[in-house]
PDB file of C-alpha atoms in Angstrom:
ATOM      1  CA  MET V 276      90.572 -43.271 -53.578  1.00 78.00           C
ATOM      2  CA  MET V 277      92.696 -45.783 -51.903  1.00 76.00           C
ATOM      3  CA  HIS V 278      89.686 -48.296 -51.647  1.00 76.00           C
ATOM      4  CA  LYS V 279      90.053 -47.909 -55.713  1.00 80.00           C
ATOM      5  CA  HIS V 280      93.689 -48.291 -55.250  1.00 79.00           C
ATOM      6  CA  ILE V 281      93.708 -51.951 -53.342  1.00 77.00           C
ATOM      7  CA  GLN V 282      90.902 -53.327 -54.825  1.00 78.00           C
ATOM      8  CA  THR V 283      92.865 -53.240 -58.033  1.00 81.00           C
ATOM      9  CA  CYS V 284      96.526 -53.414 -56.650  1.00 78.00           C
ATOM     10  CA  PRO V 285      98.122 -56.596 -56.588  1.00 78.00           C
ATOM     11  CA  ARG V 286      99.981 -56.920 -53.647  1.00 77.00           C
ATOM     12  CA  ARG V 287      98.387 -57.327 -49.686  1.00 76.00           C
ATOM     13  CA  HIS V 288      98.155 -54.121 -48.049  1.00 75.00           C
ATOM     14  CA  PRO V 289      98.903 -52.352 -46.236  1.00 75.00           C
ATOM     15  CA  GLY V 290     101.609 -54.087 -47.712  1.00 76.00           C
ATOM     16  CA  THR V 291     105.983 -54.695 -47.575  1.00 75.00           C
ATOM     17  CA  TYR V 292     107.978 -52.754 -49.989  1.00 76.00           C
ATOM     18  CA  SER V 293     110.520 -54.896 -51.707  1.00 76.00           C
ATOM     19  CA  ASP V 294     112.580 -53.064 -53.034  1.00 77.00           C
ATOM     20  CA  ALA V 295     114.051 -51.011 -50.794  1.00 76.00           C
ATOM     21  CA  GLY V 296     114.720 -48.298 -53.825  1.00 88.00           C
ATOM     22  CA  CYS V 297     111.331 -47.743 -53.724  1.00 89.00           C
ATOM     23  CA  MET V 298     111.046 -45.473 -49.730  1.00 91.00           C
ATOM     24  CA  ASP V 299     114.239 -43.227 -52.104  1.00 93.00           C
ATOM     25  CA  ARG V 300     111.778 -43.049 -54.580  1.00 94.00           C
ATOM     26  CA  PHE V 301     108.963 -41.638 -52.341  1.00 95.00           C
ATOM     27  CA  ARG V 302     111.437 -39.457 -50.017  1.00 95.00           C
ATOM     28  CA  ALA V 303     112.403 -37.469 -53.646  1.00 96.00           C
ATOM     29  CA  LEU V 304     108.892 -37.490 -54.006  1.00 96.00           C
ATOM     30  CA  MET V 305     107.742 -35.516 -50.952  1.00 96.00           C
ATOM     31  CA  ASP V 306     110.885 -32.654 -50.983  1.00 96.00           C
ATOM     32  CA  ARG V 307     109.231 -32.168 -54.472  1.00 97.00           C
ATOM     33  CA  VAL V 308     106.226 -31.187 -52.848  1.00 97.00           C
ATOM     34  CA  LEU V 309     105.995 -27.303 -51.707  1.00 96.00           C
ATOM     35  CA  TYR V 310     103.358 -26.149 -49.751  1.00 96.00           C
ATOM     36  CA  ARG V 311     103.412 -23.349 -46.498  1.00 93.00           C
ATOM     37  CA  ASP V 312     105.885 -25.040 -44.281  1.00 92.00           C
ATOM     38  CA  TRP V 313     104.154 -27.406 -44.387  1.00 95.00           C
ATOM     39  CA  LYS V 314     106.661 -30.714 -45.064  1.00 96.00           C
ATOM     40  CA  PRO V 315     105.838 -34.692 -46.553  1.00 97.00           C
ATOM     41  CA  ILE V 316     106.909 -37.229 -44.171  1.00 96.00           C
ATOM     42  CA  VAL V 317     106.998 -40.619 -45.320  1.00 95.00           C
ATOM     43  CA  SER V 318     108.563 -42.599 -42.549  1.00 93.00           C
ATOM     44  CA  ASP V 319     109.301 -46.839 -42.561  1.00 88.00           C
ATOM     45  CA  MET V 320     107.326 -48.635 -40.725  1.00 85.00           C
ATOM     46  CA  GLY V 321     107.922 -52.656 -39.723  1.00 84.00           C
ATOM     47  CA  ALA V 322     108.539 -52.385 -43.771  1.00 84.00           C
ATOM     48  CA  ILE V 323     105.281 -50.900 -44.564  1.00 89.00           C
ATOM     49  CA  PRO V 324     105.387 -46.950 -45.994  1.00 93.00           C
ATOM     50  CA  TYR V 325     103.432 -44.593 -44.633  1.00 94.00           C
ATOM     51  CA  LEU V 326     102.828 -40.655 -45.693  1.00 96.00           C
ATOM     52  CA  GLN V 327     101.980 -38.616 -43.524  1.00 96.00           C
ATOM     53  CA  ILE V 328     102.224 -34.323 -43.401  1.00 96.00           C
ATOM     54  CA  THR V 329     103.771 -32.466 -40.573  1.00 95.00           C
ATOM     55  CA  ALA V 330     104.313 -28.306 -39.740  1.00 94.00           C
ATOM     56  CA  ILE V 331     105.271 -26.740 -36.707  1.00 93.00           C
ATOM     57  CA  MET V 332     102.307 -24.284 -35.483  1.00 89.00           C
ATOM     58  CA  GLU V 333     100.752 -22.334 -32.871  1.00 86.00           C
ATOM     59  CA  ASP V 334      98.930 -24.550 -30.256  1.00 82.00           C
ATOM     60  CA  SER V 335      95.053 -23.986 -30.403  1.00 73.00           C
ATOM     61  CA  VAL V 336      94.220 -24.210 -26.825  1.00 72.00           C
ATOM     62  CA  ALA V 337      97.153 -23.985 -24.777  1.00 81.00           C
ATOM     63  CA  GLY V 338      99.690 -21.993 -27.063  1.00 81.00           C
ATOM     64  CA  GLY V 339     102.664 -22.343 -27.774  1.00 89.00           C
ATOM     65  CA  LEU V 340     104.329 -24.010 -30.768  1.00 93.00           C
ATOM     66  CA  MET V 341     103.900 -28.035 -31.504  1.00 91.00           C
ATOM     67  CA  GLU V 342     104.776 -30.220 -33.872  1.00 92.00           C
ATOM     68  CA  ASN V 343     101.235 -30.375 -35.922  1.00 90.00           C
ATOM     69  CA  ASN V 344     101.003 -35.007 -38.230  1.00 92.00           C
ATOM     70  CA  THR V 345      98.147 -36.331 -39.821  1.00 92.00           C
ATOM     71  CA  ARG V 346      96.581 -39.237 -39.915  1.00 90.00           C
ATOM     72  CA  PRO V 347      99.167 -41.254 -42.414  1.00 93.00           C
ATOM     73  CA  ILE V 348      98.433 -43.201 -44.800  1.00 92.00           C
ATOM     74  CA  ALA V 349     100.282 -46.697 -46.076  1.00 92.00           C
ATOM     75  CA  LEU V 350     102.259 -45.848 -49.408  1.00 94.00           C
ATOM     76  CA  CYS V 351     102.428 -48.713 -51.546  1.00 92.00           C
ATOM     77  CA  GLU V 352     105.321 -49.817 -54.457  1.00 89.00           C
ATOM     78  CA  GLU V 353     102.618 -49.746 -57.198  1.00 89.00           C
ATOM     79  CA  MET V 354     101.091 -45.733 -56.465  1.00 91.00           C
ATOM     80  CA  SER V 355     101.960 -44.093 -59.136  1.00 93.00           C
ATOM     81  CA  ASP V 356     103.733 -41.052 -58.336  1.00 95.00           C
ATOM     82  CA  GLY V 357     100.607 -38.768 -59.645  1.00 95.00           C
ATOM     83  CA  PHE V 358      98.361 -40.624 -57.377  1.00 94.00           C
ATOM     84  CA  ILE V 359     100.421 -39.937 -53.917  1.00 95.00           C
ATOM     85  CA  LEU V 360      99.702 -36.691 -55.459  1.00 96.00           C
ATOM     86  CA  ASP V 361      97.141 -36.616 -55.191  1.00 95.00           C
ATOM     87  CA  LEU V 362      97.624 -38.539 -51.148  1.00 95.00           C
ATOM     88  CA  ILE V 363      99.557 -35.928 -50.297  1.00 96.00           C
ATOM     89  CA  PHE V 364      96.670 -32.582 -51.583  1.00 96.00           C
ATOM     90  CA  GLU V 365      93.870 -34.825 -49.895  1.00 93.00           C
ATOM     91  CA  LEU V 366      95.990 -35.647 -46.643  1.00 94.00           C
ATOM     92  CA  ILE V 367      97.226 -31.163 -46.990  1.00 95.00           C
ATOM     93  CA  LYS V 368      92.888 -29.972 -47.112  1.00 92.00           C
ATOM     94  CA  GLU V 369      91.763 -32.455 -44.174  1.00 90.00           C
ATOM     95  CA  PHE V 370      94.356 -30.733 -42.103  1.00 90.00           C
ATOM     96  CA  GLU V 371      92.981 -26.895 -43.184  1.00 91.00           C
ATOM     97  CA  LEU V 372      89.614 -28.306 -42.723  1.00 88.00           C
ATOM     98  CA  HIS V 373      90.476 -29.644 -39.362  1.00 86.00           C
ATOM     99  CA  GLU V 374      93.234 -25.918 -38.284  1.00 86.00           C
ATOM    100  CA  ALA V 375      89.719 -23.888 -39.885  1.00 87.00           C
ATOM    101  CA  ALA V 376      87.656 -25.845 -37.161  1.00 84.00           C
ATOM    102  CA  GLU V 377      89.500 -25.189 -35.052  1.00 82.00           C
ATOM    103  CA  ARG V 378      90.420 -21.051 -35.364  1.00 83.00           C
ATOM    104  CA  PHE V 379      87.124 -20.086 -36.501  1.00 84.00           C
ATOM    105  CA  ARG V 380      84.626 -18.301 -33.863  1.00 83.00           C
ATOM    106  CA  LEU V 381      81.513 -16.311 -33.480  1.00 83.00           C
ATOM    107  CA  ASP V 382      81.175 -14.014 -30.833  1.00 86.00           C
ATOM    108  CA  GLY V 383      85.061 -15.155 -29.914  1.00 84.00           C
ATOM    109  CA  LYS V 384      84.022 -18.600 -28.916  1.00 82.00           C
ATOM    110  CA  ALA V 385      84.900 -22.280 -31.533  1.00 77.00           C
ATOM    111  CA  VAL V 386      81.996 -23.106 -32.676  1.00 77.00           C
ATOM    112  CA  TYR V 387      83.286 -26.394 -34.066  1.00 79.00           C
ATOM    113  CA  TYR V 388      85.382 -28.877 -32.229  1.00 77.00           C
ATOM    114  CA  PRO V 389      86.984 -31.103 -35.467  1.00 79.00           C
ATOM    115  CA  HIS V 390      88.218 -33.726 -32.326  1.00 75.00           C
ATOM    116  CA  ALA V 391      85.950 -36.803 -31.123  1.00 71.00           C
ATOM    117  CA  ALA V 392      85.407 -37.033 -27.614  1.00 73.00           C
ATOM    118  CA  ASP V 393      88.771 -39.324 -27.136  1.00 73.00           C
ATOM    119  CA  GLY V 394      90.577 -35.835 -28.342  1.00 68.00           C
ATOM    120  CA  HIS V 395      91.349 -37.801 -31.800  1.00 71.00           C
ATOM    121  CA  PRO V 396      91.032 -36.051 -34.740  1.00 71.00           C
ATOM    122  CA  LEU V 397      88.039 -36.725 -36.475  1.00 68.00           C
ATOM    123  CA  ARG V 398      88.488 -37.002 -40.542  1.00 66.00           C
ATOM    124  CA  GLU V 399      85.123 -34.208 -40.677  1.00 67.00           C
ATOM    125  CA  VAL V 400      84.374 -31.952 -39.061  1.00 67.00           C
ATOM    126  CA  ARG V 401      80.772 -31.614 -38.776  1.00 65.00           C
ATOM    127  CA  SER V 402      78.703 -29.166 -39.684  1.00 63.00           C
ATOM    128  CA  MET V 403      76.577 -26.956 -37.138  1.00 59.00           C
ATOM    129  CA  ARG V 404      72.993 -28.505 -38.704  1.00 55.00           C
ATOM    130  CA  SER V 405      74.492 -31.665 -36.739  1.00 52.00           C
ATOM    131  CA  ILE V 406      75.202 -30.901 -33.677  1.00 50.00           C
ATOM    132  CA  GLU V 407      72.556 -31.672 -31.286  1.00 49.00           C
ATOM    133  CA  GLY V 408      71.610 -28.939 -29.419  1.00 51.00           C
ATOM    134  CA  THR V 409      74.387 -26.873 -29.901  1.00 49.00           C
ATOM    135  CA  SER V 410      73.140 -22.638 -31.212  1.00 47.00           C
ATOM    136  CA  ALA V 411      75.816 -21.468 -33.497  1.00 47.00           C
ATOM    137  CA  VAL V 412      74.276 -18.155 -31.162  1.00 44.00           C
ATOM    138  CA  ALA V 413      73.694 -19.655 -28.070  1.00 48.00           C
ATOM    139  CA  GLY V 414      76.523 -22.012 -27.516  1.00 49.00           C
ATOM    140  CA  SER V 415      79.898 -23.717 -29.263  1.00 50.00           C
ATOM    141  CA  ALA V 416      80.508 -27.665 -30.197  1.00 50.00           C
ATOM    142  CA  TRP V 417      83.810 -27.669 -28.246  1.00 50.00           C
ATOM    143  CA  PRO V 418      83.044 -29.634 -24.890  1.00 52.00           C
ATOM    144  CA  ALA V 419      83.340 -27.027 -21.561  1.00 50.00           C
ATOM    145  CA  ALA V 420      87.397 -27.818 -21.325  1.00 45.00           C
ATOM    146  CA  ARG V 421      88.180 -27.261 -24.424  1.00 48.00           C
ATOM    147  CA  GLN V 422      87.164 -23.283 -24.951  1.00 46.00           C
ATOM    148  CA  ALA V 423      89.443 -20.712 -25.793  1.00 45.00           C
TER     149      ALA V 423
END
C-alpha cells in the first residue's frame, strides 16, 4: 500500500511537510477514529509526521500495565484521509495479530513468538509450520527465558 503511494507521489519520502496545517488535519482525523481504547496518534519527528497506534495494556510477559505502540509509519501531506484510514486499519490488524500471538496458548504454554531474537517485534508472525524443529504438541516457539 505504501509502496504504491511512494511510487505515485510527487514528493520525496519520507518527506517533511510544507504546510503546518497538515498536522492539524492529521490530528483531527485521528480524533475521529474509535477502536477499543486504542488511539491513533501522529507525532512530528523533525518535521516528518509519523502515525502510530498507542494503547495501555497488560504486559504479556511481566504483567502489569504498560504503554504499547505500533511501529511508526511516515505520513505525507499528499495522502487522502481515506488512505490514512487504511494505514490506521493496517496498523491495528498488525497490532492485533501480534498481541494474539503473545497470548495464544496450548496446554498453558506460548506457541508463537512475535519477536525477533533481539526482542524487537516482527511485522509478521510466523506460522507453526514454518518454525524449524518446533512441535505444537512438544514445545514452544518462545525462547525459554520468555516462557510464561
